[in-house]
Amino acid sequence: GAGVSQTPSNKVTEKGKYVELRCDPISGHTALYWYRQSLGQGPEFLIYFQGTGAADDSGLPNDRFFAVRPEGSVSTLKIQRTERGDSAVYLCASSLTGGGSSPLHFGNGTRLTVT
Amino acid sequence: KNEVEQSPQNLTAQEGEFITINCSYSVGISALHWLQQHPGGGIVSLFMLSSGKKKHGRLIATINIQEKHSSLHITASHPRDSAVYICAAKETSGSRLTFGEGTQLTVNP
C-alpha cells in the first residue's frame, strides 16, 4: 500500500482490558509518530521512533502505555488496564526522515472506545 | 496557554470567498506544518515551511519567524475545502510537534 495503514480502524473494549493498536508506515520511512486526538481537540504527541528506538516517549501519559517498533517498520501501541479516559482516536504518522522537519503522512487512525 | 494557538476556531464562508486562518506560537521552531483533517479523521499534510511563503494550487502558506506567526490562505474557496485545518510547530529542540486545536472551516455553496 502507498499510505500509512492503521489497524483496527475501530476498537471497543471494556475498562481494565489490554489493547494493541498497529501502525504500518510507508516503506522506507525511518520516523514514526503516535498521537492521540480527543473530540474537538488537536492531536497530542505520545511517542516518536527513529528507526527501532524510541527517540522521545515523553508524551506517553503513564506507564500503562507502551510502544514498540522492533524491526524499524511496523509499530504497536500497547495500552494496559484501559480506562474510559483512554477513549480517543489514536493516530500514527510516518516521515522519510526524523526530527519533524520532513512532511508527515498520517494513517486514518484507530478509534478506541473504552466502556 | 497553549504553545500553539489558532484563530478563528470556527469559520463559515460562502463559496468563492478568500479565507485566512492564523497560527501563533510561543516557542522557537524549526518548521511549521499545516494539516487538513476531513470528517472521519484522515489527516493530510498541506505544507511544511520554515520561512517565507509556499503555494500549492489555491492554497498559500506564509510564515513570519520574527513575529512567530503563520497564516494559511485559501483563494476562491469551495465547499470541498470544508475541513479542520491544523497547524503544528516543530520546536527547535527535540522532535515532537505541538499542535494547535484546529480551525473548523465550512464553505457553503
PDB file of C-alpha atoms in Angstrom:
ATOM      1  CA  GLY A   1       0.000   0.000   0.000  1.00  0.00           C
ATOM      2  CA  ALA A   2       1.086   3.543  -0.647  1.00  0.00           C
ATOM      3  CA  GLY A   3      -0.024   5.102   2.621  1.00  0.00           C
ATOM      4  CA  VAL A   4       0.204   4.629   6.376  1.00  0.00           C
ATOM      5  CA  SER A   5      -2.074   1.816   7.483  1.00  0.00           C
ATOM      6  CA  GLN A   6      -3.563   1.532  10.951  1.00  0.00           C
ATOM      7  CA  THR A   7      -5.478  -1.421  12.314  1.00  0.00           C
ATOM      8  CA  PRO A   8      -8.034  -1.884  13.617  1.00  0.00           C
ATOM      9  CA  SER A   9      -9.964   1.155  12.455  1.00  0.00           C
ATOM     10  CA  ASN A  10     -12.275   0.815  15.443  1.00  0.00           C
ATOM     11  CA  LYS A  11     -11.771  -0.924  18.765  1.00  0.00           C
ATOM     12  CA  VAL A  12     -14.287  -1.214  21.580  1.00  0.00           C
ATOM     13  CA  THR A  13     -13.019  -2.702  24.810  1.00  0.00           C
ATOM     14  CA  GLU A  14     -14.068  -2.962  28.404  1.00  0.00           C
ATOM     15  CA  LYS A  15     -12.419  -0.991  31.162  1.00  0.00           C
ATOM     16  CA  GLY A  16      -9.432  -2.866  32.523  1.00  0.00           C
ATOM     17  CA  LYS A  17      -8.663  -4.796  29.342  1.00  0.00           C
ATOM     18  CA  TYR A  18      -5.433  -4.747  27.319  1.00  0.00           C
ATOM     19  CA  VAL A  19      -5.377  -3.445  23.753  1.00  0.00           C
ATOM     20  CA  GLU A  20      -2.851  -3.289  20.942  1.00  0.00           C
ATOM     21  CA  LEU A  21      -3.016  -0.817  18.093  1.00  0.00           C
ATOM     22  CA  ARG A  22      -0.950  -1.376  14.987  1.00  0.00           C
ATOM     23  CA  CYS A  23       0.685   1.067  12.590  1.00  0.00           C
ATOM     24  CA  ASP A  24       2.240   0.084   9.268  1.00  0.00           C
ATOM     25  CA  PRO A  25       4.201   3.104   7.968  1.00  0.00           C
ATOM     26  CA  ILE A  26       5.181   3.943   4.436  1.00  0.00           C
ATOM     27  CA  SER A  27       8.023   1.709   3.338  1.00  0.00           C
ATOM     28  CA  GLY A  28      11.396   3.361   3.869  1.00  0.00           C
ATOM     29  CA  HIS A  29      10.176   5.954   6.342  1.00  0.00           C
ATOM     30  CA  THR A  30      12.527   5.948   9.311  1.00  0.00           C
ATOM     31  CA  ALA A  31      10.472   8.207  11.564  1.00  0.00           C
ATOM     32  CA  LEU A  32       7.196   7.099  13.124  1.00  0.00           C
ATOM     33  CA  TYR A  33       4.950   9.085  15.466  1.00  0.00           C
ATOM     34  CA  TRP A  34       1.977   8.195  17.612  1.00  0.00           C
ATOM     35  CA  TYR A  35      -0.572  10.868  18.513  1.00  0.00           C
ATOM     36  CA  ARG A  36      -3.852  10.831  20.384  1.00  0.00           C
ATOM     37  CA  GLN A  37      -6.784  13.027  19.459  1.00  0.00           C
ATOM     38  CA  SER A  38      -9.801  13.625  21.645  1.00  0.00           C
ATOM     39  CA  LEU A  39     -13.029  15.010  20.228  1.00  0.00           C
ATOM     40  CA  GLY A  40     -12.770  18.661  19.255  1.00  0.00           C
ATOM     41  CA  GLN A  41      -9.070  18.923  20.029  1.00  0.00           C
ATOM     42  CA  GLY A  42      -5.853  18.862  18.081  1.00  0.00           C
ATOM     43  CA  PRO A  43      -3.618  15.786  18.149  1.00  0.00           C
ATOM     44  CA  GLU A  44      -1.490  15.254  21.246  1.00  0.00           C
ATOM     45  CA  PHE A  45       2.017  13.813  20.921  1.00  0.00           C
ATOM     46  CA  LEU A  46       2.631  10.418  22.500  1.00  0.00           C
ATOM     47  CA  ILE A  47       5.886   8.941  21.200  1.00  0.00           C
ATOM     48  CA  TYR A  48       8.381   9.249  18.348  1.00  0.00           C
ATOM     49  CA  PHE A  49      10.517   6.451  16.902  1.00  0.00           C
ATOM     50  CA  GLN A  50      13.624   6.947  14.818  1.00  0.00           C
ATOM     51  CA  GLY A  51      14.320   3.523  13.405  1.00  0.00           C
ATOM     52  CA  THR A  52      13.799   0.907  16.088  1.00  0.00           C
ATOM     53  CA  GLY A  53      14.384   3.151  19.055  1.00  0.00           C
ATOM     54  CA  ALA A  54      12.004   5.461  20.875  1.00  0.00           C
ATOM     55  CA  ALA A  55      13.743   8.798  20.468  1.00  0.00           C
ATOM     56  CA  ASP A  56      11.137  10.656  22.507  1.00  0.00           C
ATOM     57  CA  ASP A  57       8.496   8.971  24.668  1.00  0.00           C
ATOM     58  CA  SER A  58       7.790  11.974  26.836  1.00  0.00           C
ATOM     59  CA  GLY A  59       4.197  12.220  25.634  1.00  0.00           C
ATOM     60  CA  LEU A  60       3.099   8.840  26.980  1.00  0.00           C
ATOM     61  CA  PRO A  61       0.634   9.729  29.736  1.00  0.00           C
ATOM     62  CA  ASN A  62       1.609   6.987  32.192  1.00  0.00           C
ATOM     63  CA  ASP A  63       3.189   3.559  32.453  1.00  0.00           C
ATOM     64  CA  ARG A  64       0.062   1.828  31.161  1.00  0.00           C
ATOM     65  CA  PHE A  65       1.096   2.992  27.702  1.00  0.00           C
ATOM     66  CA  PHE A  66       3.959   1.369  25.834  1.00  0.00           C
ATOM     67  CA  ALA A  67       5.005   1.248  22.194  1.00  0.00           C
ATOM     68  CA  VAL A  68       7.453  -0.843  20.212  1.00  0.00           C
ATOM     69  CA  ARG A  69       8.931  -0.859  16.742  1.00  0.00           C
ATOM     70  CA  PRO A  70      11.188  -3.925  16.810  1.00  0.00           C
ATOM     71  CA  GLU A  71      12.289  -4.016  13.180  1.00  0.00           C
ATOM     72  CA  GLY A  72      12.089  -0.335  12.380  1.00  0.00           C
ATOM     73  CA  SER A  73       8.909  -0.597  10.357  1.00  0.00           C
ATOM     74  CA  VAL A  74       5.607  -1.710  11.940  1.00  0.00           C
ATOM     75  CA  SER A  75       4.856  -0.230  15.347  1.00  0.00           C
ATOM     76  CA  THR A  76       2.449  -1.389  18.041  1.00  0.00           C
ATOM     77  CA  LEU A  77       0.977   0.858  20.706  1.00  0.00           C
ATOM     78  CA  LYS A  78       0.009  -1.135  23.776  1.00  0.00           C
ATOM     79  CA  ILE A  79      -2.349   0.030  26.487  1.00  0.00           C
ATOM     80  CA  GLN A  80      -2.723  -1.958  29.692  1.00  0.00           C
ATOM     81  CA  ARG A  81      -5.648  -1.781  32.118  1.00  0.00           C
ATOM     82  CA  THR A  82      -7.584   0.547  29.863  1.00  0.00           C
ATOM     83  CA  GLU A  83      -9.590   3.358  31.396  1.00  0.00           C
ATOM     84  CA  ARG A  84     -12.561   5.275  29.996  1.00  0.00           C
ATOM     85  CA  GLY A  85     -10.326   8.336  29.682  1.00  0.00           C
ATOM     86  CA  ASP A  86      -8.201   6.463  27.158  1.00  0.00           C
ATOM     87  CA  SER A  87     -11.051   6.693  24.648  1.00  0.00           C
ATOM     88  CA  ALA A  88      -9.785   8.720  21.687  1.00  0.00           C
ATOM     89  CA  VAL A  89      -8.595   8.409  18.119  1.00  0.00           C
ATOM     90  CA  TYR A  90      -5.030   7.155  18.051  1.00  0.00           C
ATOM     91  CA  LEU A  91      -3.156   8.472  15.026  1.00  0.00           C
ATOM     92  CA  CYS A  92       0.067   7.227  13.540  1.00  0.00           C
ATOM     93  CA  ALA A  93       2.254   9.215  11.154  1.00  0.00           C
ATOM     94  CA  SER A  94       5.496   8.491   9.381  1.00  0.00           C
ATOM     95  CA  SER A  95       8.051  10.614   7.601  1.00  0.00           C
ATOM     96  CA  LEU A  96      11.055   9.879   5.467  1.00  0.00           C
ATOM     97  CA  THR A  97      13.481  11.417   7.932  1.00  0.00           C
ATOM     98  CA  GLY A  98      13.161  12.258  11.564  1.00  0.00           C
ATOM     99  CA  GLY A  99      13.052  15.367  13.665  1.00  0.00           C
ATOM    100  CA  GLY A 100       9.706  16.688  12.458  1.00  0.00           C
ATOM    101  CA  SER A 101      11.319  18.512   9.559  1.00  0.00           C
ATOM    102  CA  SER A 102      10.008  16.446   6.666  1.00  0.00           C
ATOM    103  CA  PRO A 103       6.389  16.048   5.571  1.00  0.00           C
ATOM    104  CA  LEU A 104       4.231  13.792   7.675  1.00  0.00           C
ATOM    105  CA  HIS A 105       1.964  11.112   6.300  1.00  0.00           C
ATOM    106  CA  PHE A 106      -0.905  10.162   8.565  1.00  0.00           C
ATOM    107  CA  GLY A 107      -2.909   6.988   8.845  1.00  0.00           C
ATOM    108  CA  ASN A 108      -6.678   7.134   9.239  1.00  0.00           C
ATOM    109  CA  GLY A 109      -6.410   6.396  12.924  1.00  0.00           C
ATOM    110  CA  THR A 110      -7.836   3.827  15.316  1.00  0.00           C
ATOM    111  CA  ARG A 111     -10.904   4.941  17.221  1.00  0.00           C
ATOM    112  CA  LEU A 112     -10.642   3.390  20.684  1.00  0.00           C
ATOM    113  CA  THR A 113     -13.707   3.282  22.893  1.00  0.00           C
ATOM    114  CA  VAL A 114     -13.366   2.035  26.443  1.00  0.00           C
ATOM    115  CA  THR A 115     -16.701   1.147  28.002  1.00  0.00           C
TER     116      THR A 115
ATOM    117  CA  LYS B   1      -1.961  28.991  27.401  1.00  0.00           C
ATOM    118  CA  ASN B   2      -1.345  26.593  24.554  1.00  0.00           C
ATOM    119  CA  GLU B   3       2.061  26.940  22.909  1.00  0.00           C
ATOM    120  CA  VAL B   4       0.349  26.924  19.513  1.00  0.00           C
ATOM    121  CA  GLU B   5      -2.832  28.919  19.094  1.00  0.00           C
ATOM    122  CA  GLN B   6      -5.079  29.131  16.072  1.00  0.00           C
ATOM    123  CA  SER B   7      -7.748  31.605  15.122  1.00  0.00           C
ATOM    124  CA  PRO B   8     -10.547  31.550  14.421  1.00  0.00           C
ATOM    125  CA  GLN B   9     -11.772  28.321  16.000  1.00  0.00           C
ATOM    126  CA  ASN B  10     -14.688  28.204  13.577  1.00  0.00           C
ATOM    127  CA  LEU B  11     -15.087  29.893  10.228  1.00  0.00           C
ATOM    128  CA  THR B  12     -18.033  29.873   7.864  1.00  0.00           C
ATOM    129  CA  ALA B  13     -17.641  31.292   4.377  1.00  0.00           C
ATOM    130  CA  GLN B  14     -19.525  31.488   1.102  1.00  0.00           C
ATOM    131  CA  GLU B  15     -18.162  29.742  -1.932  1.00  0.00           C
ATOM    132  CA  GLY B  16     -15.629  31.911  -3.705  1.00  0.00           C
ATOM    133  CA  GLU B  17     -14.526  33.882  -0.649  1.00  0.00           C
ATOM    134  CA  PHE B  18     -10.872  34.378   0.303  1.00  0.00           C
ATOM    135  CA  ILE B  19     -10.116  32.671   3.597  1.00  0.00           C
ATOM    136  CA  THR B  20      -7.362  33.233   6.138  1.00  0.00           C
ATOM    137  CA  ILE B  21      -6.557  31.034   9.109  1.00  0.00           C
ATOM    138  CA  ASN B  22      -3.956  32.208  11.593  1.00  0.00           C
ATOM    139  CA  CYS B  23      -1.468  30.362  13.774  1.00  0.00           C
ATOM    140  CA  SER B  24       0.670  31.879  16.518  1.00  0.00           C
ATOM    141  CA  TYR B  25       3.267  30.048  18.533  1.00  0.00           C
ATOM    142  CA  SER B  26       5.310  30.906  21.582  1.00  0.00           C
ATOM    143  CA  VAL B  27       8.278  28.566  21.207  1.00  0.00           C
ATOM    144  CA  GLY B  28      11.290  28.648  18.938  1.00  0.00           C
ATOM    145  CA  ILE B  29      10.604  26.465  15.954  1.00  0.00           C
ATOM    146  CA  SER B  30      12.497  24.949  13.059  1.00  0.00           C
ATOM    147  CA  ALA B  31       9.433  24.124  10.953  1.00  0.00           C
ATOM    148  CA  LEU B  32       5.707  24.655  10.881  1.00  0.00           C
ATOM    149  CA  HIS B  33       3.205  22.274   9.349  1.00  0.00           C
ATOM    150  CA  TRP B  34      -0.277  22.961   8.035  1.00  0.00           C
ATOM    151  CA  LEU B  35      -2.550  19.928   8.010  1.00  0.00           C
ATOM    152  CA  GLN B  36      -6.071  19.279   6.759  1.00  0.00           C
ATOM    153  CA  GLN B  37      -8.386  16.877   8.547  1.00  0.00           C
ATOM    154  CA  HIS B  38     -11.612  15.740   6.945  1.00  0.00           C
ATOM    155  CA  PRO B  39     -14.571  14.228   8.770  1.00  0.00           C
ATOM    156  CA  GLY B  40     -13.703  10.643   9.612  1.00  0.00           C
ATOM    157  CA  GLY B  41     -10.280  11.623  10.826  1.00  0.00           C
ATOM    158  CA  GLY B  42      -7.932  11.356   7.842  1.00  0.00           C
ATOM    159  CA  ILE B  43      -5.157  13.956   8.070  1.00  0.00           C
ATOM    160  CA  VAL B  44      -3.329  15.260   5.026  1.00  0.00           C
ATOM    161  CA  SER B  45      -0.169  17.315   5.140  1.00  0.00           C
ATOM    162  CA  LEU B  46      -0.620  20.548   3.168  1.00  0.00           C
ATOM    163  CA  PHE B  47       2.586  22.447   3.795  1.00  0.00           C
ATOM    164  CA  MET B  48       5.784  22.319   5.748  1.00  0.00           C
ATOM    165  CA  LEU B  49       7.631  25.607   5.900  1.00  0.00           C
ATOM    166  CA  SER B  50      10.401  27.256   7.841  1.00  0.00           C
ATOM    167  CA  SER B  51      10.468  30.650   6.171  1.00  0.00           C
ATOM    168  CA  GLY B  52       8.718  32.783   3.592  1.00  0.00           C
ATOM    169  CA  LYS B  53       5.805  31.510   1.572  1.00  0.00           C
ATOM    170  CA  LYS B  54       4.630  28.398  -0.225  1.00  0.00           C
ATOM    171  CA  LYS B  55       1.829  27.973  -2.732  1.00  0.00           C
ATOM    172  CA  HIS B  56       0.007  24.895  -3.943  1.00  0.00           C
ATOM    173  CA  GLY B  57      -2.977  25.409  -6.156  1.00  0.00           C
ATOM    174  CA  ARG B  58      -5.459  27.641  -4.311  1.00  0.00           C
ATOM    175  CA  LEU B  59      -3.625  27.278  -1.016  1.00  0.00           C
ATOM    176  CA  ILE B  60      -0.933  29.648   0.210  1.00  0.00           C
ATOM    177  CA  ALA B  61       1.009  29.410   3.468  1.00  0.00           C
ATOM    178  CA  THR B  62       3.180  32.130   4.903  1.00  0.00           C
ATOM    179  CA  ILE B  63       5.328  32.334   7.977  1.00  0.00           C
ATOM    180  CA  ASN B  64       6.980  35.227   9.826  1.00  0.00           C
ATOM    181  CA  ILE B  65       9.635  33.783  12.091  1.00  0.00           C
ATOM    182  CA  GLN B  66      10.298  37.052  13.918  1.00  0.00           C
ATOM    183  CA  GLU B  67       6.623  37.528  14.755  1.00  0.00           C
ATOM    184  CA  LYS B  68       6.088  33.792  15.437  1.00  0.00           C
ATOM    185  CA  HIS B  69       3.074  33.752  13.193  1.00  0.00           C
ATOM    186  CA  SER B  70       1.882  31.772  10.209  1.00  0.00           C
ATOM    187  CA  SER B  71      -1.167  32.065   8.010  1.00  0.00           C
ATOM    188  CA  LEU B  72      -2.960  29.697   5.678  1.00  0.00           C
ATOM    189  CA  HIS B  73      -4.902  31.313   2.866  1.00  0.00           C
ATOM    190  CA  ILE B  74      -7.453  29.700   0.557  1.00  0.00           C
ATOM    191  CA  THR B  75      -8.386  31.577  -2.587  1.00  0.00           C
ATOM    192  CA  ALA B  76     -11.702  31.025  -4.398  1.00  0.00           C
ATOM    193  CA  SER B  77     -12.943  28.750  -1.622  1.00  0.00           C
ATOM    194  CA  HIS B  78     -15.118  25.761  -2.469  1.00  0.00           C
ATOM    195  CA  PRO B  79     -17.404  23.546  -0.373  1.00  0.00           C
ATOM    196  CA  ARG B  80     -14.902  20.702  -0.708  1.00  0.00           C
ATOM    197  CA  ASP B  81     -12.447  22.848   1.266  1.00  0.00           C
ATOM    198  CA  SER B  82     -14.656  22.293   4.319  1.00  0.00           C
ATOM    199  CA  ALA B  83     -12.471  20.563   6.891  1.00  0.00           C
ATOM    200  CA  VAL B  84     -10.487  21.185  10.048  1.00  0.00           C
ATOM    201  CA  TYR B  85      -7.185  22.932   9.416  1.00  0.00           C
ATOM    202  CA  ILE B  86      -4.456  22.354  11.968  1.00  0.00           C
ATOM    203  CA  CYS B  87      -1.086  23.986  12.386  1.00  0.00           C
ATOM    204  CA  ALA B  88       1.714  22.145  14.135  1.00  0.00           C
ATOM    205  CA  ALA B  89       5.048  23.539  15.245  1.00  0.00           C
ATOM    206  CA  LYS B  90       8.259  21.565  15.364  1.00  0.00           C
ATOM    207  CA  GLU B  91      10.330  23.005  18.193  1.00  0.00           C
ATOM    208  CA  THR B  92      13.951  23.843  17.602  1.00  0.00           C
ATOM    209  CA  SER B  93      14.957  21.431  20.341  1.00  0.00           C
ATOM    210  CA  GLY B  94      13.527  17.942  20.339  1.00  0.00           C
ATOM    211  CA  SER B  95      11.488  16.084  17.792  1.00  0.00           C
ATOM    212  CA  ARG B  96       7.884  16.483  18.830  1.00  0.00           C
ATOM    213  CA  LEU B  97       5.250  18.512  17.066  1.00  0.00           C
ATOM    214  CA  THR B  98       2.957  20.708  19.126  1.00  0.00           C
ATOM    215  CA  PHE B  99      -0.457  21.021  17.528  1.00  0.00           C
ATOM    216  CA  GLY B 100      -2.969  23.795  17.580  1.00  0.00           C
ATOM    217  CA  GLU B 101      -6.561  22.877  18.319  1.00  0.00           C
ATOM    218  CA  GLY B 102      -7.631  23.369  14.740  1.00  0.00           C
ATOM    219  CA  THR B 103      -9.934  25.659  12.806  1.00  0.00           C
ATOM    220  CA  GLN B 104     -13.214  24.213  11.592  1.00  0.00           C
ATOM    221  CA  LEU B 105     -13.884  25.676   8.145  1.00  0.00           C
ATOM    222  CA  THR B 106     -17.286  25.379   6.492  1.00  0.00           C
ATOM    223  CA  VAL B 107     -17.719  26.694   2.958  1.00  0.00           C
ATOM    224  CA  ASN B 108     -21.332  26.976   1.879  1.00  0.00           C
ATOM    225  CA  PRO B 109     -22.372  26.800  -1.786  1.00  0.00           C
TER     226      PRO B 109
END
